[in-house]
Coordinates of C-alpha atoms and ligand atoms in Angstrom, one line a residue:
X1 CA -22.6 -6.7 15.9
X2 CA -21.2 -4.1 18.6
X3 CA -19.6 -1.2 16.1
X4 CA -19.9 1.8 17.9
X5 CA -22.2 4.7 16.3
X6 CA -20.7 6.2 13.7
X7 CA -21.2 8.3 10.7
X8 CA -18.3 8.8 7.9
X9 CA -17.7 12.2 5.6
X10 CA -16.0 11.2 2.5
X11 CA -14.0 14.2 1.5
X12 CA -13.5 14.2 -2.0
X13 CA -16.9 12.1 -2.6
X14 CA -16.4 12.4 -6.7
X15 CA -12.9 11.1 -7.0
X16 CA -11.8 8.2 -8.7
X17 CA -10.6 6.5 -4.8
X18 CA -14.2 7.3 -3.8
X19 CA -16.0 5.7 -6.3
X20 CA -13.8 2.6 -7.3
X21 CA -12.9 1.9 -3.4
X22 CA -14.3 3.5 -0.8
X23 CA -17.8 2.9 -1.5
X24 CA -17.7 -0.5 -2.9
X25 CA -16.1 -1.6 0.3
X26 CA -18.6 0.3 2.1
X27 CA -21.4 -1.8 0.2
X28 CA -20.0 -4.6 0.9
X29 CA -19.4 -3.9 4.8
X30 CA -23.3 -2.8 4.8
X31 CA -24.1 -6.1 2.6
X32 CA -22.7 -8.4 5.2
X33 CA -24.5 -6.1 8.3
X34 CA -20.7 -4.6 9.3
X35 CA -21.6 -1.2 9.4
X36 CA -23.2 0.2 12.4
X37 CA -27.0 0.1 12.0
X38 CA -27.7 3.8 11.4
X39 CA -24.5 5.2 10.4
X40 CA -25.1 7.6 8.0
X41 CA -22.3 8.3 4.4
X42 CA -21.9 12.0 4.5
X43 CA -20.0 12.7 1.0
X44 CA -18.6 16.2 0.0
X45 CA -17.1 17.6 -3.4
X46 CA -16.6 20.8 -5.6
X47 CA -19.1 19.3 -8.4
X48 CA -22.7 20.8 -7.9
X49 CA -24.8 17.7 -7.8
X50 CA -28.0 16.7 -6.4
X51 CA -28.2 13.7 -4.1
X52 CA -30.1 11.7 -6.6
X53 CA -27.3 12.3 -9.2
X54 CA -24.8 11.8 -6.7
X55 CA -26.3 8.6 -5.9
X56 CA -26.6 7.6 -9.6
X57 CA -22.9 8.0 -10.3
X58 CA -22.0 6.0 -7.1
X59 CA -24.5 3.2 -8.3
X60 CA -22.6 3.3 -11.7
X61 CA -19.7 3.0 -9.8
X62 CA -20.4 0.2 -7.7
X63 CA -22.1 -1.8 -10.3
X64 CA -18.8 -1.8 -11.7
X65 CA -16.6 -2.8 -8.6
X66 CA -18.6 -5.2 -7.5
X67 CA -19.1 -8.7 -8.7
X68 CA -22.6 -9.5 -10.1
X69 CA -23.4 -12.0 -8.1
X70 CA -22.9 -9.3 -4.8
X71 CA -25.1 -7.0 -6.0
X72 CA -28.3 -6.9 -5.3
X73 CA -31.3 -4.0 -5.8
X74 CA -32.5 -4.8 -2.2
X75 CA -29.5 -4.1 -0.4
X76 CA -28.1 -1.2 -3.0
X77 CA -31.2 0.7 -2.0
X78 CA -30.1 0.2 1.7
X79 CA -27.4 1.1 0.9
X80 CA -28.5 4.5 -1.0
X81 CA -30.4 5.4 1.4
X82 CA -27.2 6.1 4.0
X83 CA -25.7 8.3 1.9
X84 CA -26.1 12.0 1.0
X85 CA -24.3 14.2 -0.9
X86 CA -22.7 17.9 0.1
X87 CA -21.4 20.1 -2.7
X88 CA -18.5 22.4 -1.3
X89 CA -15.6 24.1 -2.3
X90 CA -12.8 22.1 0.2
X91 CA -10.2 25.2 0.3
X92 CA -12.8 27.5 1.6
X93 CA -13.5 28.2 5.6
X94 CA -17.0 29.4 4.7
X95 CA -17.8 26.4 2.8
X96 CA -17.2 24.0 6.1
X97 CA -19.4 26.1 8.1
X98 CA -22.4 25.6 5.7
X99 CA -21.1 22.1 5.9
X100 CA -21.0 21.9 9.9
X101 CA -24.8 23.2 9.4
X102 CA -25.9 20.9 7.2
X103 CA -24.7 18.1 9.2
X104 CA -26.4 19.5 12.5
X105 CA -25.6 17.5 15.4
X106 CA -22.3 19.8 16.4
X107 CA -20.3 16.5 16.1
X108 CA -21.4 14.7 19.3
X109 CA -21.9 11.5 17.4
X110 CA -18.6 10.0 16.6
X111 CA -17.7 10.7 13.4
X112 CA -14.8 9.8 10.6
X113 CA -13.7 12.3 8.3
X114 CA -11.9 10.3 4.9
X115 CA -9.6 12.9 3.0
X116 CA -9.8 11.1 -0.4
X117 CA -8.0 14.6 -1.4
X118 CA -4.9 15.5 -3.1
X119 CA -2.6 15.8 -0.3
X120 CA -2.1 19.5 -0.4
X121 CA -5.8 20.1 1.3
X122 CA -4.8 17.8 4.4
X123 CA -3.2 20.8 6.1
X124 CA -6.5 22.9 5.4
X125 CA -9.1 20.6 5.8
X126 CA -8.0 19.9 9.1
X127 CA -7.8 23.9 10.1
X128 CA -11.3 24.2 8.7
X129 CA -12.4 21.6 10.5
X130 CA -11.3 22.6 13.9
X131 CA -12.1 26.3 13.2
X132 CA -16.1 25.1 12.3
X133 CA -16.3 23.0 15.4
X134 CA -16.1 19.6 14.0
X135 CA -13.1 18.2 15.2
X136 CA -14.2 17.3 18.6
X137 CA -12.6 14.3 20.4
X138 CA -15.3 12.3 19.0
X139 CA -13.7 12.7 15.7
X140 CA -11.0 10.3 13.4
X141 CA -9.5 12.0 10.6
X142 CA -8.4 9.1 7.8
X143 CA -5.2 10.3 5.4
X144 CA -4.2 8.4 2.0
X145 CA -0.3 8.3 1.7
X146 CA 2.1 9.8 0.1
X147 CA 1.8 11.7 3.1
X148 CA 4.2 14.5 2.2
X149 CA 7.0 14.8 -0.6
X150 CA 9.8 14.5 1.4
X151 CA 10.5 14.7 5.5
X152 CA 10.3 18.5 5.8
X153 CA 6.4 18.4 4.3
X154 CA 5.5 15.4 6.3
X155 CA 6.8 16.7 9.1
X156 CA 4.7 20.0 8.1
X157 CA 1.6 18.3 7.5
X158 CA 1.6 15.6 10.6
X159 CA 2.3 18.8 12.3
X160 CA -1.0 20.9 11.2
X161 CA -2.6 17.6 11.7
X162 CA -1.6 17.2 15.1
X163 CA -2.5 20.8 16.1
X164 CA -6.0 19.4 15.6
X165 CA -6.0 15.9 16.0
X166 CA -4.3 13.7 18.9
X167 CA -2.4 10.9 16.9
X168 CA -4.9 8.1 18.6
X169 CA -7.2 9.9 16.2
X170 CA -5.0 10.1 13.0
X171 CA -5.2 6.9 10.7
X172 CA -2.4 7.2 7.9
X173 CA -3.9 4.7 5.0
X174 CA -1.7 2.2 3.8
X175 CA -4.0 0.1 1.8
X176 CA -1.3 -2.8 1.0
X177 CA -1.6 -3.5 5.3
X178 CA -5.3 -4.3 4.5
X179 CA -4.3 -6.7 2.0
X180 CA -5.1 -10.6 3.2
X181 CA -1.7 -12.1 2.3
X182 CA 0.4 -9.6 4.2
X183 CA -1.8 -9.8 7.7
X184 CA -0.7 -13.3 7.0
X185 CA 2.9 -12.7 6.8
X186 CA 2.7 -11.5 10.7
X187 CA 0.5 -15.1 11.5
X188 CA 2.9 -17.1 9.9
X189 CA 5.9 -15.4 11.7
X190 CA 4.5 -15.3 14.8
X191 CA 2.2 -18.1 15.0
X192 CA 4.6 -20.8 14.0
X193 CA 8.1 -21.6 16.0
X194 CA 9.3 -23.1 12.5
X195 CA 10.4 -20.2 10.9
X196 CA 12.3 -18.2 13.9
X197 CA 15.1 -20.2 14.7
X198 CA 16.0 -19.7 10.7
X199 CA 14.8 -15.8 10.2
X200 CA 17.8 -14.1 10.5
X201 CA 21.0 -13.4 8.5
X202 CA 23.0 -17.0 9.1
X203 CA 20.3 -18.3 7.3
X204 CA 18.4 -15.6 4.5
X205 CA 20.5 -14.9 1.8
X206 CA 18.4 -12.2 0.6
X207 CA 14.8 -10.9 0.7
X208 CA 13.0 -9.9 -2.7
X209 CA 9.8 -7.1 -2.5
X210 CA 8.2 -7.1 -5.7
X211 CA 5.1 -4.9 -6.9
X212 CA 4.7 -4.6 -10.4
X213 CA 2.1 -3.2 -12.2
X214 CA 0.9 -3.8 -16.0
X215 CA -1.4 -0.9 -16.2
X216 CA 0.3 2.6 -16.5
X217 CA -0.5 6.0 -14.9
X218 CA -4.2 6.0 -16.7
X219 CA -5.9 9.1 -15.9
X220 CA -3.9 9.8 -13.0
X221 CA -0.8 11.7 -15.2
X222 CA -0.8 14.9 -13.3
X223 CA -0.4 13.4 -9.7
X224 CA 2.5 10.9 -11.1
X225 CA 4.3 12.9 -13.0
X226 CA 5.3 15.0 -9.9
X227 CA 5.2 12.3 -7.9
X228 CA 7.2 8.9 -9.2
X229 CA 7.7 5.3 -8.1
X230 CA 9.3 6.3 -5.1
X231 CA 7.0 8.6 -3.5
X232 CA 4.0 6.8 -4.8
X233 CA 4.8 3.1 -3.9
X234 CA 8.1 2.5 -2.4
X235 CA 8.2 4.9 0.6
X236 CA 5.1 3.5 1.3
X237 CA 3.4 0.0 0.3
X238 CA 7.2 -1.4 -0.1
X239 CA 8.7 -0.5 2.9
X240 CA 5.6 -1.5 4.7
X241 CA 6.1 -4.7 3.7
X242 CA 9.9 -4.7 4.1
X243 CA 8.9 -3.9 7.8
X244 CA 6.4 -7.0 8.4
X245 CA 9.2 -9.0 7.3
X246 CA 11.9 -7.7 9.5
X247 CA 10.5 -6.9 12.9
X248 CA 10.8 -8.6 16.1
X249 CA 7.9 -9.9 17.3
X250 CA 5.4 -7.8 19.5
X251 CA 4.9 -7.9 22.6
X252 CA 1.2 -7.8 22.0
X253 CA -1.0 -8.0 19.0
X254 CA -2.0 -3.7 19.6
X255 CA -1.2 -0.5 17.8
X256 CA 1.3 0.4 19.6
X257 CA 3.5 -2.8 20.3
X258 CA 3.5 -3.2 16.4
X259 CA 3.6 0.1 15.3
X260 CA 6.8 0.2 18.2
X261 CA 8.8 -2.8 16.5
X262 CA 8.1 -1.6 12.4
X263 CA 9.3 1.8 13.9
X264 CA 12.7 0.2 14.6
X265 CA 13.1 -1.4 11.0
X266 CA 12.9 2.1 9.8
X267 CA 15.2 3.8 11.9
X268 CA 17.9 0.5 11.0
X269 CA 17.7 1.7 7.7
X270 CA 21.2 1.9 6.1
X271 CA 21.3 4.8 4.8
X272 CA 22.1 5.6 0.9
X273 CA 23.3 8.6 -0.3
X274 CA 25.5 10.6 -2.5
X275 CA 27.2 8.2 -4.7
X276 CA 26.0 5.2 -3.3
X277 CA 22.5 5.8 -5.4
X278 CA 24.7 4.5 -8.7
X279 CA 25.1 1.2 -7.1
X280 CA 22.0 0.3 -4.9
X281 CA 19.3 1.8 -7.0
X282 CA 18.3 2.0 -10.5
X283 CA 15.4 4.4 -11.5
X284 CA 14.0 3.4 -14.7
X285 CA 10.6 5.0 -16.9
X286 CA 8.9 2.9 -19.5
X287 CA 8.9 3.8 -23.0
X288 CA 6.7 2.5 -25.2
X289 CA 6.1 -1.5 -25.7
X290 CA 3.1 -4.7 -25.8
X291 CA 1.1 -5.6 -22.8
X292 CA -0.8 -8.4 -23.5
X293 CA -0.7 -8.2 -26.7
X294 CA -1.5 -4.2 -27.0
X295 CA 1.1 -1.6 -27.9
X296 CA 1.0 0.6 -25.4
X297 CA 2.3 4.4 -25.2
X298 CA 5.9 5.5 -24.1
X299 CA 4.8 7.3 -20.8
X300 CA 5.5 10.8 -21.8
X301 CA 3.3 10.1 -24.0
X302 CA 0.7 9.5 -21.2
X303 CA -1.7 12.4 -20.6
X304 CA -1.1 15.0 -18.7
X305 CA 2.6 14.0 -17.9
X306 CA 5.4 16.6 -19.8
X307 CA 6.9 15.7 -23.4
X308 CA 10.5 16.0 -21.0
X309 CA 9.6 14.0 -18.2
X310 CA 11.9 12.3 -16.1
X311 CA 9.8 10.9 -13.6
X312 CA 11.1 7.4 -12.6
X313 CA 8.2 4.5 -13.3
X314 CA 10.2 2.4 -12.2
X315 CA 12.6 1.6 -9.1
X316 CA 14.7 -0.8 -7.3
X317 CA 16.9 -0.4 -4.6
X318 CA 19.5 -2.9 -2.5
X319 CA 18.4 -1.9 1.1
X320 CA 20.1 -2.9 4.6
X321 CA 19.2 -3.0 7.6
X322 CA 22.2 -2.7 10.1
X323 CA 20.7 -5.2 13.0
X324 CA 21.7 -7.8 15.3
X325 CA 19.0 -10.1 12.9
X326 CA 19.5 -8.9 9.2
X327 CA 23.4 -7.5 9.5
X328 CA 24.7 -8.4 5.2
X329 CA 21.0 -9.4 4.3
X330 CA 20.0 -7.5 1.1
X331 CA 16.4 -6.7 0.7
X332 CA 16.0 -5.9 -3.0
X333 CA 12.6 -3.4 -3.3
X334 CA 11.6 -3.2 -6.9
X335 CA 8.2 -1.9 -8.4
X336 CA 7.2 -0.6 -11.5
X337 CA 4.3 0.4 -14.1
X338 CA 4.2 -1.7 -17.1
X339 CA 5.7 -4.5 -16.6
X340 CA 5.2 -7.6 -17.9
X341 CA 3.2 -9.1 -15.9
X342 CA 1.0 -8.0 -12.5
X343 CA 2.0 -9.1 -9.5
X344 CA 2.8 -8.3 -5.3
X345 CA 5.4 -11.0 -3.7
X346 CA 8.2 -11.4 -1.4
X347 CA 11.0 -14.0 -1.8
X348 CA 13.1 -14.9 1.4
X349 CA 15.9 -16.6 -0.2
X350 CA 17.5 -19.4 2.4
X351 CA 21.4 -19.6 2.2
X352 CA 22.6 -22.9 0.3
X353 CA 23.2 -25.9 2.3
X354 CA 27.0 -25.4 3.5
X355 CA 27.9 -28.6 2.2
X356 CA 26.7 -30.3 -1.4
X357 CA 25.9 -33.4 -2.1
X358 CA 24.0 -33.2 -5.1
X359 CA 24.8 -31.1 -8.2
X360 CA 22.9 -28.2 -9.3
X361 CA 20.1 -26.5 -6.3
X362 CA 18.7 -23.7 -5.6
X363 CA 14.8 -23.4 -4.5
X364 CA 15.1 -23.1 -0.9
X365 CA 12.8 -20.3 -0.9
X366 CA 9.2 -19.1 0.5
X367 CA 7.4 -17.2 -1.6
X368 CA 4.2 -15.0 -0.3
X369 CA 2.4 -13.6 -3.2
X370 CA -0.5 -10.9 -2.1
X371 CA -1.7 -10.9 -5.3
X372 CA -2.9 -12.0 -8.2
X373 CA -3.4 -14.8 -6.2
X374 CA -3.4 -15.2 -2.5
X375 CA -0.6 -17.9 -1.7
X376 CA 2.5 -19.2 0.3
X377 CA 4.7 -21.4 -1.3
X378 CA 8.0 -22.9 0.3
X379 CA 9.9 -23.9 -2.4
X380 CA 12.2 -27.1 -1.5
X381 CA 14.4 -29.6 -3.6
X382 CA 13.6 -33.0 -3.8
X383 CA 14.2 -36.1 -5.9
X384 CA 12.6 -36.6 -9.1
X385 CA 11.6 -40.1 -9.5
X386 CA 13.6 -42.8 -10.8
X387 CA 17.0 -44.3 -10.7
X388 CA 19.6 -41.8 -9.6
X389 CA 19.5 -39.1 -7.4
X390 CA 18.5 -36.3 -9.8
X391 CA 17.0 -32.7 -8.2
X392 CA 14.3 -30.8 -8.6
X393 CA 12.3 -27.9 -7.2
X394 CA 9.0 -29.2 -5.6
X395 CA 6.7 -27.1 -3.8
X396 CA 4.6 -27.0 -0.7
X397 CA 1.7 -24.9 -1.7
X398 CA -0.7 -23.1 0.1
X399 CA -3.4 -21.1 -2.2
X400 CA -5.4 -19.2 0.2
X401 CA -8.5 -19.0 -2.4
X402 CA -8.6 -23.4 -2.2
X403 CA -8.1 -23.2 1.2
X404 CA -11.1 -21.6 2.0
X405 CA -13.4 -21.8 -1.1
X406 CA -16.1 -20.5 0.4
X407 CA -15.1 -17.2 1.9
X408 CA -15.2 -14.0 -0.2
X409 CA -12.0 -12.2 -0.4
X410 CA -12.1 -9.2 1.2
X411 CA -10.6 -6.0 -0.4
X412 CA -8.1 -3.9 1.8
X413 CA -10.0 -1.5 2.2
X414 CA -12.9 -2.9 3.7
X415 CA -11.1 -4.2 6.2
X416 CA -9.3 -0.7 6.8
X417 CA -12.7 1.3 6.7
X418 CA -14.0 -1.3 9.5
X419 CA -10.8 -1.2 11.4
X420 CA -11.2 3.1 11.3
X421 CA -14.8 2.8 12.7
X422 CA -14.5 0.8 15.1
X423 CA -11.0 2.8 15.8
X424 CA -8.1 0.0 15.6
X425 CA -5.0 1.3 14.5
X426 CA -2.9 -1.4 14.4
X427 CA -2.5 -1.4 10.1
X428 CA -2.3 1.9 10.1
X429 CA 1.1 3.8 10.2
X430 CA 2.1 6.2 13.0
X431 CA 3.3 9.5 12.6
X432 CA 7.2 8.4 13.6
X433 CA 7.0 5.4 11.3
X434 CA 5.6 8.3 7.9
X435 CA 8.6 10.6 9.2
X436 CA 11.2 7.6 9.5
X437 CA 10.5 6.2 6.0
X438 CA 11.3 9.9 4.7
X439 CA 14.1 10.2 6.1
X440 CA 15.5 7.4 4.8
X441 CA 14.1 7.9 1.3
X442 CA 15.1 11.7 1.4
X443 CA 18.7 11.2 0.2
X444 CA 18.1 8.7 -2.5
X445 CA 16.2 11.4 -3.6
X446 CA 18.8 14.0 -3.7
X447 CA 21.0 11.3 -4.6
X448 CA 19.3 11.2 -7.3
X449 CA 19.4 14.9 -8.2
X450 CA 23.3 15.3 -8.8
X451 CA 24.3 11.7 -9.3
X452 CA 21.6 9.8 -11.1
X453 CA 19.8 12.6 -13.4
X454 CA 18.5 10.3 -15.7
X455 CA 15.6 7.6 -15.5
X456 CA 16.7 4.5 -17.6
X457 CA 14.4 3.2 -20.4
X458 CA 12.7 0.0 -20.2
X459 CA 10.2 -1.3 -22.9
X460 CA 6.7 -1.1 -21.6
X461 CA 6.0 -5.2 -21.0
X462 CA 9.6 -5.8 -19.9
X463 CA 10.8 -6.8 -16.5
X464 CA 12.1 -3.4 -16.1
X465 CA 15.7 -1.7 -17.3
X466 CA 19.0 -4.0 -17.7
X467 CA 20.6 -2.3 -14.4
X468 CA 17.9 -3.8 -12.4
X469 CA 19.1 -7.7 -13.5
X470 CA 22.4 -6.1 -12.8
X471 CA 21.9 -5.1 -9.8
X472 CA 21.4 -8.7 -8.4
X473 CA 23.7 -10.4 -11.1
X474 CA 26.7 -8.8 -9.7
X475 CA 26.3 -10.5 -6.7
X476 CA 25.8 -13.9 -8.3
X477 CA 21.7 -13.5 -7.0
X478 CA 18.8 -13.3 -9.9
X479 CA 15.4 -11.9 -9.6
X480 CA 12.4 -14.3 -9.0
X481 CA 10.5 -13.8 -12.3
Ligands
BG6_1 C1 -1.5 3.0 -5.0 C2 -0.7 3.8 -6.0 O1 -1.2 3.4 -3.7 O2 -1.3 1.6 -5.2 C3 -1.0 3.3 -7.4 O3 -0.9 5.2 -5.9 C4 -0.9 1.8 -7.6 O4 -0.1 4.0 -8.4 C5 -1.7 1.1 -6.5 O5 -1.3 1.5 -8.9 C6 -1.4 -0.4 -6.5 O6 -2.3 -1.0 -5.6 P1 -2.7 -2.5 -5.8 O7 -3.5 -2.8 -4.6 O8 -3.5 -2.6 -7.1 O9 -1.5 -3.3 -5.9

């Protein structure tokens, strides 16, 4: 395998992204031989540990994330021995030159610096780094989104980033572009002539994006409760996805030829604002409820999240993009914390046939579902056996897990980690395309502020609050549950 030498610094080594998914993926790249042959796992956090602890706790870890039949004693101890472990306080300028000592080498090697931080060190992580020497050309700096709170601090932060970074060096995560199903969204656009000549608004009715979530905020209160569904999911993961769905082909398969034509999608963006947020979005925040079975909290009841909170757990918004292609297309975006069930999908919704002959249809739909399971599913009407010509939905069915039985499923990030070392871009988002989906979320946002104060409640285990069936009833659609 050709990888390039490379070692990693995992910024933020004892944090629950860390040790639930960087490292398993890491194991799993070193498991299959993926990983260069002597990269070395630099890790660095406050807690004062030993590297033998430090290695414990990331054994624990990934005896936990990774199925039993994948982990072995053999490889975890070669594993192990790649990693080390660096205790340092990640505000501090002294602290990364004890750190640029202890790694030695003055950063000729290349080497990939992973901020599993809160977002508020990017900005002086990356000003440490330079100021110690260790951001040398050599260097990729990896960022988790949100990046920002809103277009000014994105802007803020890609710009203290870019003081020390070029952009071909910056890789924004987006973890949902790592996922299987949605890489192949972009194969089955623009691998098969089937679907163009009927990708476009004379023939979608609508678009559905659906991420919803059973678990709730779990130990993560604090970062949610000033964040929300917005800023955590839909500004990000679902407008991601809206993106692979609506973009002209590439010219090529590259960074920047894809990164060029999501750009675009972002930009078309109708934008809503003012009043319009009554209408085209609903914000909604679970109170308490049954999931499987189990009551479950109200989420201000949550830890760490205020008695008073009005963070939204839940949204859905009508967007358009004003196009040539999708002009009067509605692409519904909705996600949400306990709901009723888990599940990642998009519905593309074909336009009725303009003329019936049959009574009562509907289908004519493909579904992609990214998860729980990987499958694409066009959803057609056909007769049901027998005299008579009497409808019903059939389905052509694709289940990526029976198609290939014998390969593993690869977790996003795996492929994301592999794609940073080896320094591929392509599923990772650009700094115009983090600023463009800010701007557009921005003034839904304010919106928000003066003319939608308050999050709707929606019984934990539901499909969310009433105004999100509404907001697809009134224009005669339904949601796809
Ligand atoms: C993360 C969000 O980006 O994505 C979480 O911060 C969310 O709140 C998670 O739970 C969902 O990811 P997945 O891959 O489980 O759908």
């Amino acid at each position: 395998m050709n990888t390039p030498p490379c070692d990693m610094l995992v910024l933020g080594g004892t944090g629950d992204l860390s040790l639930h998914k960087l490292l398993p993926a890491l194991y799993h790249l070193h498991r299959e031989g993926r990983l260069p042959g002597d990269m070395r796992i630099h890790t660095a956090a406050l807690d004062s540990l030993s590297r033998d602890a430090y290695l414990a706790l990331a054994e624990r870890n990934c005896r936990a994330q990774v199925a039993r039949s994948e982990f072995d004693n053999d490889t975890w101890q070669g594993f192990a021995a790649r990693i080390d472990y660096f205790s340092m306080d990640l505000s501090q300028s002294a602290d990364f030159n004890r750190l640029g000592k202890w790694l030695g080498d003055g950063c000729q090697r290349g080497r990939v610096y992973y901020l599993a931080t809160a977002p508020d060190l990017f900005e002086p992580i990356a000003e440490h780094l330079h100021n110690a020497g260790l951001a040398g050309p050599h260097t990729r700096i990896v960022l988790e989104k949100p990046i920002g709170h809103s277009l000014e601090s994105a802007r803020e932060i890609n710009r203290s980033i870019g003081r020390v970074f070029e952009e071909s060096q910056v890789f924004r995560i987006d973890h949902y572009l790592g996922k299987e199903t949605v890489q192949n969204l972009m194969a089955l656009r623009f691998a098969n002539a089937l679907f163009e000549p009927v990708w476009r608004a004379g023939h979608i009715d609508h678009v559905q994006i659906t991420v919803s979530e059973t678990l709730g905020v779990e130990n993560r209160g604090a970062y949610y409760d000033h964040t929300g569904a917005m800023r955590d999911m839909l500004q990000n993961h679902l407008l991601q996805l809206l993106c692979l769905v609506a973009m002209e082909a590439p010219v090529h398969f590259d960074a920047e030829s894809v990164r060029n034509e999501k750009v675009k999608i972002l930009q078309a963006l109708k934008p809503i604002s003012g009043l319009d947020v009554q209408d085209k979005t609903v914000r909604g925040q679970y109170s308490a409820g049954h999931i499987g079975g189990q009551e479950v909290p109200a989420y201000y009841f949550e830890k760490n999240v205020d008695n008073d909170s009005d963070t939204e757990t839940f949204v859905a918004v009508q967007a358009e993009i004003d196009n040539w292609r999708w002009a009067g297309v509605p692409f519904y975006l909705r996600t949400g914390k306990r709901m009723a069930r888990k599940c990642s999908e998009i519905v593309i919704q074909f336009k009725p046939v303009p003329h019936r002959l049959f009574d009562g249809s509907q289908a004519n739909r493909l579904l992609i579902r990214l998860q729980p399971e990987e499958r694409i599913s066009l959803q057609l009407m056909g007769k049901s056996p027998g005299k008579g010509m009497r409808l019903t939905p059939m389905e052509l069915d694709l289940n990526l897990a029976q198609v290939f039985p014998q390969k593993r499923r690869w977790d996003a990030y795996e492929r994301l980690l592999l794609d940073v070392i080896e320094g591929d871009s392509t599923l990772f988002m650009r700094r115009d395309e983090v600023e463009a989906a800010w701007a557009w979320v921005d003034p839904i946002l304010s919106g928000w502020d003066s003319y939608y104060p308050n999050s709707r409640p929606y019984p934990a285990g539901s499909n969310g609050p009433e105004q999100a069936q509404s907001l697809l009833e009134l224009a005669g659609r339904e949601w796809h549950d």
